[in-house]
PDB file of C-alpha atoms in Angstrom:
ATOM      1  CA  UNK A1275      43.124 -13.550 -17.869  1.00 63.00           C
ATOM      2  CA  UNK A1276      39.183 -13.709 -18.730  1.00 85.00           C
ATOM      3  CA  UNK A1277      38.001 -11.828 -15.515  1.00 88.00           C
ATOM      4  CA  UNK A1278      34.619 -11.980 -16.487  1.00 88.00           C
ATOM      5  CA  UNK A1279      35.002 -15.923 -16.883  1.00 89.00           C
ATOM      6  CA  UNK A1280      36.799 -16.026 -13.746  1.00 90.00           C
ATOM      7  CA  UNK A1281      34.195 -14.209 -11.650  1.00 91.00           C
ATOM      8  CA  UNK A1282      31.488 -16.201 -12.818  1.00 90.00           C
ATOM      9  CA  UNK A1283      33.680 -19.669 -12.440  1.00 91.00           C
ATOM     10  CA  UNK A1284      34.467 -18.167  -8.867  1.00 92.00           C
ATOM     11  CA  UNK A1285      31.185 -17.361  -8.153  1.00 91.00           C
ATOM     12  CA  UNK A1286      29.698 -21.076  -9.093  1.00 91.00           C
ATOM     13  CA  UNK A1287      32.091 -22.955  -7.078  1.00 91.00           C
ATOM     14  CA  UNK A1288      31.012 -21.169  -3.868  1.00 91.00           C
ATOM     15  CA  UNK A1289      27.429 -21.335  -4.532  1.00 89.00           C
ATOM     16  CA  UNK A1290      27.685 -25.267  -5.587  1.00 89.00           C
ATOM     17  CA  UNK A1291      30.332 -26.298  -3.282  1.00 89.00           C
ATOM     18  CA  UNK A1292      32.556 -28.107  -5.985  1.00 90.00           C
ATOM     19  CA  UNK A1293      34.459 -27.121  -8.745  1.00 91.00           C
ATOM     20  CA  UNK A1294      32.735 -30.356 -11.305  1.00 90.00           C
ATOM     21  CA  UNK A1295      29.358 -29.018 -10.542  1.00 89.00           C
ATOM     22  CA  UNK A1296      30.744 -25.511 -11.094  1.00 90.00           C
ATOM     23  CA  UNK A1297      32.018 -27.232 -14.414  1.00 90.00           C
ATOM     24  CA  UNK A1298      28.914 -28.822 -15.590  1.00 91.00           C
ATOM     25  CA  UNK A1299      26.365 -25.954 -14.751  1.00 88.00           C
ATOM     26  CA  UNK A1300      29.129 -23.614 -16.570  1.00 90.00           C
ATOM     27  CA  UNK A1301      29.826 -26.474 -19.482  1.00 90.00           C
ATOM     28  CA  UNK A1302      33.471 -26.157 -18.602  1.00 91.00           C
ATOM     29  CA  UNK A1303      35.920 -29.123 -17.613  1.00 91.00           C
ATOM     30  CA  UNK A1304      36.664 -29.685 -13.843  1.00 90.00           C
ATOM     31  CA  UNK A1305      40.272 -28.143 -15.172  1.00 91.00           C
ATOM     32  CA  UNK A1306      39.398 -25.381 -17.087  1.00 91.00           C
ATOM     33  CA  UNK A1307      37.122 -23.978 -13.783  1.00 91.00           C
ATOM     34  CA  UNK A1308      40.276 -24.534 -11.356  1.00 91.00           C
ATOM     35  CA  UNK A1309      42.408 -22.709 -14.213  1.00 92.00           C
ATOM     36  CA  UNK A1310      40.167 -19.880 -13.822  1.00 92.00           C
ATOM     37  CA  UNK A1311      39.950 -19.516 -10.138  1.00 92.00           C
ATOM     38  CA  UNK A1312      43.551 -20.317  -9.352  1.00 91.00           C
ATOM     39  CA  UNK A1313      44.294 -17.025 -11.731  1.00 92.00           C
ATOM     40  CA  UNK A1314      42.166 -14.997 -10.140  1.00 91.00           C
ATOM     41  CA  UNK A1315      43.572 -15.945  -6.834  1.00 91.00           C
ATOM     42  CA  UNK A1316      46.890 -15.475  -7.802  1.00 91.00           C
ATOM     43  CA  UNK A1317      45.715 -11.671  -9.397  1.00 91.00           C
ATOM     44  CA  UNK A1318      44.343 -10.644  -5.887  1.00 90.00           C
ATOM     45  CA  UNK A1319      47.342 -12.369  -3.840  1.00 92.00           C
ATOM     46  CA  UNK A1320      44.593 -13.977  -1.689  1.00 91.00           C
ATOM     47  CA  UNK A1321      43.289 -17.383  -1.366  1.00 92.00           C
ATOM     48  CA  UNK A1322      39.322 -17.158  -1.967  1.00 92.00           C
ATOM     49  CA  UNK A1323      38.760 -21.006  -1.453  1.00 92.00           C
ATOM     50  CA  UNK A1324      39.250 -24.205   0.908  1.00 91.00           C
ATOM     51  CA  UNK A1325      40.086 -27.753  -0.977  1.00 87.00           C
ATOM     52  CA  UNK A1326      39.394 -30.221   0.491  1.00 82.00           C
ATOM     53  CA  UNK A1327      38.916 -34.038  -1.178  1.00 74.00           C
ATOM     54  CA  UNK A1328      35.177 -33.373  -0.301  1.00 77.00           C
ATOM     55  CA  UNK A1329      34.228 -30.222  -0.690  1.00 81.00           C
ATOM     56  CA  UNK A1330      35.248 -26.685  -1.424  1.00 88.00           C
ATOM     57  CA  UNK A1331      34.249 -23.507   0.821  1.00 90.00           C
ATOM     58  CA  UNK A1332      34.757 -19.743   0.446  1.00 91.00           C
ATOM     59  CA  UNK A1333      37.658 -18.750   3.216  1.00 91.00           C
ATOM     60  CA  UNK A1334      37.013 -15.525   5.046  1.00 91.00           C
ATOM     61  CA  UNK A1335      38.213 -13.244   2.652  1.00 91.00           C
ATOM     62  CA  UNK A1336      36.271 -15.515  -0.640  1.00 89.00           C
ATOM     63  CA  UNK A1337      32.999 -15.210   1.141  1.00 91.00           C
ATOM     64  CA  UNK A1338      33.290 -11.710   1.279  1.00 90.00           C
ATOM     65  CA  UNK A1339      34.777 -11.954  -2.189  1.00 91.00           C
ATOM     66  CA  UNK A1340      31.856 -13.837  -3.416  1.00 90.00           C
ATOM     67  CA  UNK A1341      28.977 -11.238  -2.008  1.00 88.00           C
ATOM     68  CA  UNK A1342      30.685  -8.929  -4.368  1.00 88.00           C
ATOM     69  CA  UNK A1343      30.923 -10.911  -7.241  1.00 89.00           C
ATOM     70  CA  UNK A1344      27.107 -11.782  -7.021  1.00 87.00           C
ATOM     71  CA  UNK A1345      26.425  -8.117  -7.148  1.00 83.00           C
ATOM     72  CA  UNK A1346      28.821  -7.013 -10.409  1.00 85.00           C
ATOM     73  CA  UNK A1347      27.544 -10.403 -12.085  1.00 85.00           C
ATOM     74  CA  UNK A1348      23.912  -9.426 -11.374  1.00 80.00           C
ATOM     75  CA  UNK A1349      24.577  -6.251 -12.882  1.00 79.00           C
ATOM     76  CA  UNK A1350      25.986  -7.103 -15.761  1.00 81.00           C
ATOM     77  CA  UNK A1351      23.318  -9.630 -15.929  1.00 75.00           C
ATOM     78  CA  UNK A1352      21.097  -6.643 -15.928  1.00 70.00           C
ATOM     79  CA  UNK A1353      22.702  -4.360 -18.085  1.00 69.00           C
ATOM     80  CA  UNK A1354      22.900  -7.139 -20.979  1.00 69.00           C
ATOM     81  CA  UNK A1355      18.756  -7.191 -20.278  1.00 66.00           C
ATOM     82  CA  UNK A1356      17.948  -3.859 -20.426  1.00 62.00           C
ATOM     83  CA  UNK A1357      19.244  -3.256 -23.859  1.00 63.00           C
ATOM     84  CA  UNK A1358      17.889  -6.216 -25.152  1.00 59.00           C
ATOM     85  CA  UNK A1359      14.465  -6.152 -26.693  1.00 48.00           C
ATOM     86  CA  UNK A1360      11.565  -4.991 -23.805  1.00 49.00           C
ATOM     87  CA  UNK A1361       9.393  -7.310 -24.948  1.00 53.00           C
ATOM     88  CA  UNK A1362      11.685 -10.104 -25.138  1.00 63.00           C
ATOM     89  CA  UNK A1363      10.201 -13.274 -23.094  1.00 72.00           C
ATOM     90  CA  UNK A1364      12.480 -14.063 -19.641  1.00 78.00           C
ATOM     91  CA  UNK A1365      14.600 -16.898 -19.581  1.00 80.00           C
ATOM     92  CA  UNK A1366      17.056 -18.632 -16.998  1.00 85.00           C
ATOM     93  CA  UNK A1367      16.755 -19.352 -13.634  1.00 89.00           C
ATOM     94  CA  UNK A1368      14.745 -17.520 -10.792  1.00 91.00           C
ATOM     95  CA  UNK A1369      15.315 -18.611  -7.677  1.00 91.00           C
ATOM     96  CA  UNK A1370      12.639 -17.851  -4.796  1.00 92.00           C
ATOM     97  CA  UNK A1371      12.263 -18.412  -1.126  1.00 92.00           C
ATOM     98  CA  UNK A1372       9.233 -18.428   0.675  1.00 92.00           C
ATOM     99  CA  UNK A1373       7.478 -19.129   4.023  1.00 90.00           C
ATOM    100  CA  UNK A1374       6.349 -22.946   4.240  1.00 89.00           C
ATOM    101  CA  UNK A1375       2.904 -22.353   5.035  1.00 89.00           C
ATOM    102  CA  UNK A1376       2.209 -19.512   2.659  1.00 90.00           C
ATOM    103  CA  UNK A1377       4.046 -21.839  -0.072  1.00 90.00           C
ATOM    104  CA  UNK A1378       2.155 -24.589   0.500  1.00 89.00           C
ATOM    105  CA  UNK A1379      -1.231 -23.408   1.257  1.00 89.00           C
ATOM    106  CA  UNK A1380      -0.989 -19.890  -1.480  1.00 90.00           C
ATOM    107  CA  UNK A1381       2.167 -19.752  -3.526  1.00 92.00           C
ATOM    108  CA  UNK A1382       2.147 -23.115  -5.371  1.00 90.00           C
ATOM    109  CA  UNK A1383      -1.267 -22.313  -7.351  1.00 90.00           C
ATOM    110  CA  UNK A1384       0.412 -18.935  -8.584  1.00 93.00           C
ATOM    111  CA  UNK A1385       3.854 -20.285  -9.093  1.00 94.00           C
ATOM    112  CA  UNK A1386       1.832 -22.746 -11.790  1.00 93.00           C
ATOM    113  CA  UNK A1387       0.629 -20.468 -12.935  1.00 93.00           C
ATOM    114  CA  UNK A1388       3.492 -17.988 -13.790  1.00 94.00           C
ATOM    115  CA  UNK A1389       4.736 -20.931 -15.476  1.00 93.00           C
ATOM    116  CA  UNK A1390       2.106 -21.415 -17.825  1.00 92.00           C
ATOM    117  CA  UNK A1391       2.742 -17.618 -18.551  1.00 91.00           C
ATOM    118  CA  UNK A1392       6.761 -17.497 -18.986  1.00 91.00           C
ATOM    119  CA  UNK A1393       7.098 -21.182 -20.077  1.00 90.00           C
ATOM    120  CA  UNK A1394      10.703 -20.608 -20.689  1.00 88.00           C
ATOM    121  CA  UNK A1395      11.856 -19.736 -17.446  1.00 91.00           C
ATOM    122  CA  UNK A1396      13.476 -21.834 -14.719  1.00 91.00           C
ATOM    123  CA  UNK A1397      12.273 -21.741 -11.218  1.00 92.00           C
ATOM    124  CA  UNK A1398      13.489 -23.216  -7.876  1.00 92.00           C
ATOM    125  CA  UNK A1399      11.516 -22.505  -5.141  1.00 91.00           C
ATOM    126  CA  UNK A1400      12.736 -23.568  -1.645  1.00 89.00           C
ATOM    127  CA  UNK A1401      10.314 -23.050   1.378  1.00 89.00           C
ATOM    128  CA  UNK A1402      11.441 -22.048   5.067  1.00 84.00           C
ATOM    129  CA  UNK A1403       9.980 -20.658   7.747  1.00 78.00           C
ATOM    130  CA  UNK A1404      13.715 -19.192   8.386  1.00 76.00           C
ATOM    131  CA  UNK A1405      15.198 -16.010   7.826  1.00 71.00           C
ATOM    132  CA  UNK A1406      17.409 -16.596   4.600  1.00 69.00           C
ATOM    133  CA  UNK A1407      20.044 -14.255   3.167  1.00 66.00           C
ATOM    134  CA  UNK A1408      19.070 -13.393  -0.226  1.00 62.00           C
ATOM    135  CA  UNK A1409      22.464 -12.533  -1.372  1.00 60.00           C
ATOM    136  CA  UNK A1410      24.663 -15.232   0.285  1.00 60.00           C
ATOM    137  CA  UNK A1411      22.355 -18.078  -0.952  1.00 67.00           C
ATOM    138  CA  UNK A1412      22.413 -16.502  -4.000  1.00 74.00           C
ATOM    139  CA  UNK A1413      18.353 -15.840  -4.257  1.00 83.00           C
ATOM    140  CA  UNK A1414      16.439 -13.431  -6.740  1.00 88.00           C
ATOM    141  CA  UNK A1415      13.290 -12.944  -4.214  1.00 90.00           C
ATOM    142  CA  UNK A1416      12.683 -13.413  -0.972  1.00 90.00           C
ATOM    143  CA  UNK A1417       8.895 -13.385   0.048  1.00 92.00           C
ATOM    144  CA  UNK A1418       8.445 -12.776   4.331  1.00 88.00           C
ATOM    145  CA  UNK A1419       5.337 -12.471   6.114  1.00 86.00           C
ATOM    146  CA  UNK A1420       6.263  -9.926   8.815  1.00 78.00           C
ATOM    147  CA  UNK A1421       6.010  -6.482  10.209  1.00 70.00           C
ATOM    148  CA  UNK A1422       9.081  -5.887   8.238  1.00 64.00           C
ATOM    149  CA  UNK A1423      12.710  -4.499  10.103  1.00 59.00           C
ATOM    150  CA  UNK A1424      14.864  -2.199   8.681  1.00 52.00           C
ATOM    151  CA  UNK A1425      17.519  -4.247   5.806  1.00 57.00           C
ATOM    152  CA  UNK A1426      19.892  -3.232   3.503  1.00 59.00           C
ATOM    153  CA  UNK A1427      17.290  -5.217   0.869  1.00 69.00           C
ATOM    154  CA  UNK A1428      14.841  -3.488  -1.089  1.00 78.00           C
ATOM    155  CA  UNK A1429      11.124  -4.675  -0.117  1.00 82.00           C
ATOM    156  CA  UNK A1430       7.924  -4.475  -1.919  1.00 87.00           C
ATOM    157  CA  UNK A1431       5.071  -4.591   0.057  1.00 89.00           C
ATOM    158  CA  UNK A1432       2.833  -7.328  -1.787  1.00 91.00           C
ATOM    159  CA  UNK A1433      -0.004  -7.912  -0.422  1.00 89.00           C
ATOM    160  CA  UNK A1434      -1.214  -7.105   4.001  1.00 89.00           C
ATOM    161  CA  UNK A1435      -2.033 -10.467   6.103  1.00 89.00           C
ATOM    162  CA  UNK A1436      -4.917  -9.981   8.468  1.00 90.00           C
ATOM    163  CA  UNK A1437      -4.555 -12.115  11.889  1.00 91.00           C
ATOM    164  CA  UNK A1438      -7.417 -13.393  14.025  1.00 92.00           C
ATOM    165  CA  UNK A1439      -7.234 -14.514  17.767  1.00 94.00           C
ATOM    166  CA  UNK A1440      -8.830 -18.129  17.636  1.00 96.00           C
ATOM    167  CA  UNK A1441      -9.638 -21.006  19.340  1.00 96.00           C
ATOM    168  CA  UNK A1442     -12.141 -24.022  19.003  1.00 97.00           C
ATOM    169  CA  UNK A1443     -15.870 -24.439  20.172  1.00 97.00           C
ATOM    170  CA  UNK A1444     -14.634 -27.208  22.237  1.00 96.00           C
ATOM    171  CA  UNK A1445     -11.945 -25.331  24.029  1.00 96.00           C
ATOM    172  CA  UNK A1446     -14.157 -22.197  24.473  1.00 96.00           C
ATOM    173  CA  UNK A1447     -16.623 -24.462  25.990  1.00 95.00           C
ATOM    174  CA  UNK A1448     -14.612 -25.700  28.697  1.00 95.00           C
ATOM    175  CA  UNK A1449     -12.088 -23.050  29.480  1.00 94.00           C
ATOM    176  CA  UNK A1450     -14.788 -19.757  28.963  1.00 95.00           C
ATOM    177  CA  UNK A1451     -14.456 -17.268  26.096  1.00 95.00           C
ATOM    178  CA  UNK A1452     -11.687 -13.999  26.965  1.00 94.00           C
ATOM    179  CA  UNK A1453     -14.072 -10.265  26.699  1.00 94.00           C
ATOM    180  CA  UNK A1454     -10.265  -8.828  27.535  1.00 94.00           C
ATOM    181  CA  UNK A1455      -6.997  -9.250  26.189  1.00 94.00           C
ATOM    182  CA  UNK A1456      -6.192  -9.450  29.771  1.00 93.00           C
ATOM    183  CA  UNK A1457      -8.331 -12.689  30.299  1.00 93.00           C
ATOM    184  CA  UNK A1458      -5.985 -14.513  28.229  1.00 92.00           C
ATOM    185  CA  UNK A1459      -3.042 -14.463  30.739  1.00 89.00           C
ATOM    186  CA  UNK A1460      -5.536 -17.276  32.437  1.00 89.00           C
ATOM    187  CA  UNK A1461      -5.749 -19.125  29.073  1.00 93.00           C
ATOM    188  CA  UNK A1462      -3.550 -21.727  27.258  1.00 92.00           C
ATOM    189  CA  UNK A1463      -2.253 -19.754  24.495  1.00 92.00           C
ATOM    190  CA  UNK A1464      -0.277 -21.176  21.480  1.00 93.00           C
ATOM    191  CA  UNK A1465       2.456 -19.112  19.517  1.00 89.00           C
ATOM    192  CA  UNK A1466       4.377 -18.541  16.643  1.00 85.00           C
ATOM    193  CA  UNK A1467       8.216 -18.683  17.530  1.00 74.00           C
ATOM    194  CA  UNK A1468       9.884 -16.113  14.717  1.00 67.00           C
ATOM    195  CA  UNK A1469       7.518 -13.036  15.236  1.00 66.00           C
ATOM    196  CA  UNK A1470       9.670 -10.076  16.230  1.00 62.00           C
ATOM    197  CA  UNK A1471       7.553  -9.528  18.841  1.00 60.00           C
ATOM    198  CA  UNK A1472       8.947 -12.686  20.425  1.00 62.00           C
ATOM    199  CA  UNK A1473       6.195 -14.499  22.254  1.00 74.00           C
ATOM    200  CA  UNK A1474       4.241 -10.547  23.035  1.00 82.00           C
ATOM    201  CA  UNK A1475       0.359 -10.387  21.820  1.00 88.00           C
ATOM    202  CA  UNK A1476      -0.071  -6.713  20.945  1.00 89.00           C
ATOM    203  CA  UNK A1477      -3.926  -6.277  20.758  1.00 93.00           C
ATOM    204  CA  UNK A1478      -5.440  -2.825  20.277  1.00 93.00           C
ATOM    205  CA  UNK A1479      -8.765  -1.669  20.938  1.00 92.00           C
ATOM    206  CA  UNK A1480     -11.215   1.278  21.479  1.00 92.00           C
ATOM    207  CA  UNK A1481      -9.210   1.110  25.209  1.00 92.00           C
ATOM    208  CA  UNK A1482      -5.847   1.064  23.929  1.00 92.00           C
ATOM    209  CA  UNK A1483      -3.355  -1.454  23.010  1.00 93.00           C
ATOM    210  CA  UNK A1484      -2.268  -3.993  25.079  1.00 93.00           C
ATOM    211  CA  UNK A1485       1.213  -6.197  25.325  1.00 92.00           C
ATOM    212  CA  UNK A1486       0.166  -9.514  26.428  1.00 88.00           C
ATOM    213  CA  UNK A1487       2.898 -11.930  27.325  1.00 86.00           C
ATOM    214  CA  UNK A1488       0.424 -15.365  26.644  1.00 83.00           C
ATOM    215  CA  UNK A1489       1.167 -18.257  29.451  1.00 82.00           C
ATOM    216  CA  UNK A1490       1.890 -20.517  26.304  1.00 84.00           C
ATOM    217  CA  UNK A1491       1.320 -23.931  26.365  1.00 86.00           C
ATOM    218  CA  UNK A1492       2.868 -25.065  22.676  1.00 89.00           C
ATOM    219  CA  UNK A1493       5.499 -22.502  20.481  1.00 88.00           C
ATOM    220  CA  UNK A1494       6.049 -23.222  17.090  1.00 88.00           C
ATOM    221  CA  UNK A1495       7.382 -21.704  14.011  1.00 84.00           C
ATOM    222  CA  UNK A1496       4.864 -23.211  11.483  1.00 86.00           C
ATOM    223  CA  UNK A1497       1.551 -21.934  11.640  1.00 88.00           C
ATOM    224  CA  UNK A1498       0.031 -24.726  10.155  1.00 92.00           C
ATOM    225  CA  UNK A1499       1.105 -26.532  13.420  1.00 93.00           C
ATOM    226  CA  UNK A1500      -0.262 -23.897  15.640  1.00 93.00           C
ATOM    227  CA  UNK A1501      -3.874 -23.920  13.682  1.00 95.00           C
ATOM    228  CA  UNK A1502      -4.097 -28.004  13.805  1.00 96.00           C
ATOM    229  CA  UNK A1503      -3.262 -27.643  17.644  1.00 96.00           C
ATOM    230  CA  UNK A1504      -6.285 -24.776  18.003  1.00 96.00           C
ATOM    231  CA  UNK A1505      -8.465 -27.279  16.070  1.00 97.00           C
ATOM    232  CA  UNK A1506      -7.717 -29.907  18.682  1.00 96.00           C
ATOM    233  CA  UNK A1507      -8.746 -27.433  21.526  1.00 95.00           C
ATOM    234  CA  UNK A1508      -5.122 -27.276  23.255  1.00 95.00           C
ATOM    235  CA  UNK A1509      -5.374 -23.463  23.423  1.00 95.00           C
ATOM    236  CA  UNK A1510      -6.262 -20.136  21.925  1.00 95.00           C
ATOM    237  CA  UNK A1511      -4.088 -19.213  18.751  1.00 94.00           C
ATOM    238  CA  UNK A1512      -3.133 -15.959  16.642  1.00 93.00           C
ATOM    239  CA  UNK A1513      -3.570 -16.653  13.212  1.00 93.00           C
ATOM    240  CA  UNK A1514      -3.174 -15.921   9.785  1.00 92.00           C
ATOM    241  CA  UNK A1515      -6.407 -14.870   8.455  1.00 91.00           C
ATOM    242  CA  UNK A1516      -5.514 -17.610   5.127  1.00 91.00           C
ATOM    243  CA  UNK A1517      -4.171 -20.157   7.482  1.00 93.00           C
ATOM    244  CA  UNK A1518      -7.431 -20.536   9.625  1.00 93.00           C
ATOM    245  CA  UNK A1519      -9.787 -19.506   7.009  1.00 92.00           C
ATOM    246  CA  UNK A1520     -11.334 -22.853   6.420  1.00 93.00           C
ATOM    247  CA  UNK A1521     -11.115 -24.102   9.616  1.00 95.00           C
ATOM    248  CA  UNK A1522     -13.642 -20.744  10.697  1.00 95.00           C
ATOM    249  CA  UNK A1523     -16.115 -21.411   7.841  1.00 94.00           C
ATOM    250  CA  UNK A1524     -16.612 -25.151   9.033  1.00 95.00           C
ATOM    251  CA  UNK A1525     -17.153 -24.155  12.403  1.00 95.00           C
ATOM    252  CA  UNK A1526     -13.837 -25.945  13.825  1.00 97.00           C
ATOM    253  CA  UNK A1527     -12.868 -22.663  14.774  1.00 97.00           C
ATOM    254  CA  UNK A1528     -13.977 -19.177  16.368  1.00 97.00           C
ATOM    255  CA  UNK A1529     -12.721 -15.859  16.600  1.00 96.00           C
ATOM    256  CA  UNK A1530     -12.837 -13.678  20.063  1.00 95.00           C
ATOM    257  CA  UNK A1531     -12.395 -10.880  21.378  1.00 94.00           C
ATOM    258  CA  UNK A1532     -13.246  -9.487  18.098  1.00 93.00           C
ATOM    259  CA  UNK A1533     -13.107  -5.529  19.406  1.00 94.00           C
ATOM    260  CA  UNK A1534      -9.375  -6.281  19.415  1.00 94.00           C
ATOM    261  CA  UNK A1535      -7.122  -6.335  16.309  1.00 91.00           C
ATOM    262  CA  UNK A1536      -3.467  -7.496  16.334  1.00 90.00           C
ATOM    263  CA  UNK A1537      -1.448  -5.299  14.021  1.00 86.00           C
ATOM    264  CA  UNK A1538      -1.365  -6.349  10.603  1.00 81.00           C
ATOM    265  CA  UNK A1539       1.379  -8.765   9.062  1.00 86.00           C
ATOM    266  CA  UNK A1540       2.545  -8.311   5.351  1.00 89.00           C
ATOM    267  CA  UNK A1541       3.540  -9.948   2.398  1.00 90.00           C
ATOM    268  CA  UNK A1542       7.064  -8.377   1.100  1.00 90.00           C
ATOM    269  CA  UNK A1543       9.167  -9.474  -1.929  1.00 90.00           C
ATOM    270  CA  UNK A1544      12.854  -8.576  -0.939  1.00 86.00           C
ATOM    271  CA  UNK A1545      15.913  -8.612  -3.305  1.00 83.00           C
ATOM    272  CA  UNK A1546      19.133  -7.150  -3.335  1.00 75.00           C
ATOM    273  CA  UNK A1547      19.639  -3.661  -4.106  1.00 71.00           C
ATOM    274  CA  UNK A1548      20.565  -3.296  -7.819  1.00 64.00           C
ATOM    275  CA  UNK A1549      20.315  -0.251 -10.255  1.00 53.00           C
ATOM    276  CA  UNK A1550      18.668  -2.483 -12.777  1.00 60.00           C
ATOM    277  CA  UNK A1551      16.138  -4.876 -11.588  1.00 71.00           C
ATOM    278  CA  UNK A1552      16.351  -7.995 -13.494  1.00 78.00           C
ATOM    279  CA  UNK A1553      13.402  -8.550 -15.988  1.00 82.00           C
ATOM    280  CA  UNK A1554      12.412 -11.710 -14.479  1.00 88.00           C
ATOM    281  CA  UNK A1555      12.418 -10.689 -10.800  1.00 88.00           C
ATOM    282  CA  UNK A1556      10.143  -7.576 -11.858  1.00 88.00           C
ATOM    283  CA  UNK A1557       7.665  -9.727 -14.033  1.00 91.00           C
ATOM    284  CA  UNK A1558       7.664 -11.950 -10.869  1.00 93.00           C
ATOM    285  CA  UNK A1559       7.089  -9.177  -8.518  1.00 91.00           C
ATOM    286  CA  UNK A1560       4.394  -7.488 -10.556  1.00 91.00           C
ATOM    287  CA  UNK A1561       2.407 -10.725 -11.331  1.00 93.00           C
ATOM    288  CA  UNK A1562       2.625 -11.747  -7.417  1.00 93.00           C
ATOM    289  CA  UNK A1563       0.901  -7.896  -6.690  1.00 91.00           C
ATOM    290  CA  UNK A1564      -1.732  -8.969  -9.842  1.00 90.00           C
ATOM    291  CA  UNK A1565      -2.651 -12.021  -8.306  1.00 89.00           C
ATOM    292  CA  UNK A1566      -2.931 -11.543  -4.297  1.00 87.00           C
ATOM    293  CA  UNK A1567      -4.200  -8.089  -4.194  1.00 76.00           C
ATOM    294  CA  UNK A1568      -7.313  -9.050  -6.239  1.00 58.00           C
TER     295      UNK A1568
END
């Protein structure tokens, strides 16, 4: 048996759901990927899979299997890079995950870019405000704005993401603007639904800090959403410093309580913990510090 072969035919199945797309993205028959797989079942005296006429699925056991496999395959994926030529241009695939707004509104000028500079690589980008796992959806990079928990990933810190308590002229003009972070317990408030810090402000000051737990009127978990709603003076928002950036410099909205800072948000890159980083993630990590630092 080909164990090498049969780990990576193993490995495509579960990540595509279907032992013909395993085939074509592998340039293998349907036959020759079930061949593979059904030997390396029989090796381990387990069944790693679930066939159905629709689609297949990693049992218990294969799913564990499978997190493995994606490690010793991205290994040897990195081994067979590092003593190839340094200078040699990255090719394949590089898959990346990244916030919606921060895609949208940041990421797709620089992911052009990168392009233009490693025209032979492959890149899917899929953008969710969720909290993906790297290594069971098979990603390179994960990029997370967030005051960053303990993982078993490694993180590089990319780039820090200023935040701004906001609101519009409009709503300031009929509802008063706060001088205390405990003024806005009387205010409409509008939050962002997967902070840690659940729906708690924590606003510091020459006074202290202070845990405010915001009588919200709208909770979201895009903070495009939450800016467009501060624009239409529904409440008083916690922002993004590059999410409400334009709307400040046309006037549609102000800052307060500007003696008061929330603590800082950051950019991380996270990726699974490997010995040898894969040339493409680093070049992607290391143009992504080049570009937003500056």
């Amino acid at each position: 048996m080909d164990k090498l072969a049969s780990l990576r035919a193993f490995a495509k199945v579960v990540e595509l759901g279907s032992f013909s797309e395993a085939g074509r993205a592998l340039r293998l028959s349907r036959s020759a990927v079930s061949k593979y797989v059904g030997e390396l079942e029989d090796e381990l005296g387990v069944q790693l899979l679930n066939r159905t006429t629709r689609r297949v699925s990693p049992t218990e056991n294969g799913q564990a299997y499978f997190e493995r496999v994606l490690g010793i395959i991205g290994e040897l994926e990195a081994a067979d890079q590092a003593v190839s030529q340094s200078q040699a241009a990255p090719r394949g695939l590089l898959r990346v995950n990244a916030p919606m707004s921060f895609g949208t509104l940041r990421l797709g000028p620089a992911i052009a870019e990168f392009m233009q500079r490693y025209p032979e690589l492959r890149i899917q980008l899929v953008l969710s405000d969720e909290n993906v796992d790297p290594l069971q959806d098979g990603l390179d990079v994960t990029l997370r704005i967030a005051d960053l928990e303990s993982s078993s990933l490694i993180a590089r810190k990319i780039v820090p993401i200023a935040r701004l308590i906001c609101a519009s002229p409009d709503y300031f003009q009929r509802h008063g603007v706060p001088a205390h972070p405990n003024d806005l317990r009387d205010h409409n408030c509008l939050t962002y639904g997967f902070l840690s810090t659940g729906n708690q402000w924590k606003l510091s000051g020459k006074d202290g800090d202070h845990w405010i737990q915001p009588s919200w009127m709208l909770c979201v978990n895009n903070a495009e959403v939450l800016r467009d709603a501060a624009v239409a003076g529904r409440g008083i928002a916690l922002l993004p410093v590059f999410i409400g950036e334009d709307a400040l410099q046309t006037g549609r909205l102000r800052t307060c309580l500007d003696d008061y800072h929330a603590p800082p948000l950051a950019l991380y890159a996270l990726y699974p913990p490997t010995r040898h980083l894969a040339l493409k993630v680093r070049l992607f990590i290391d143009f992504l510090v080049e570009r937003f630092e500056g």
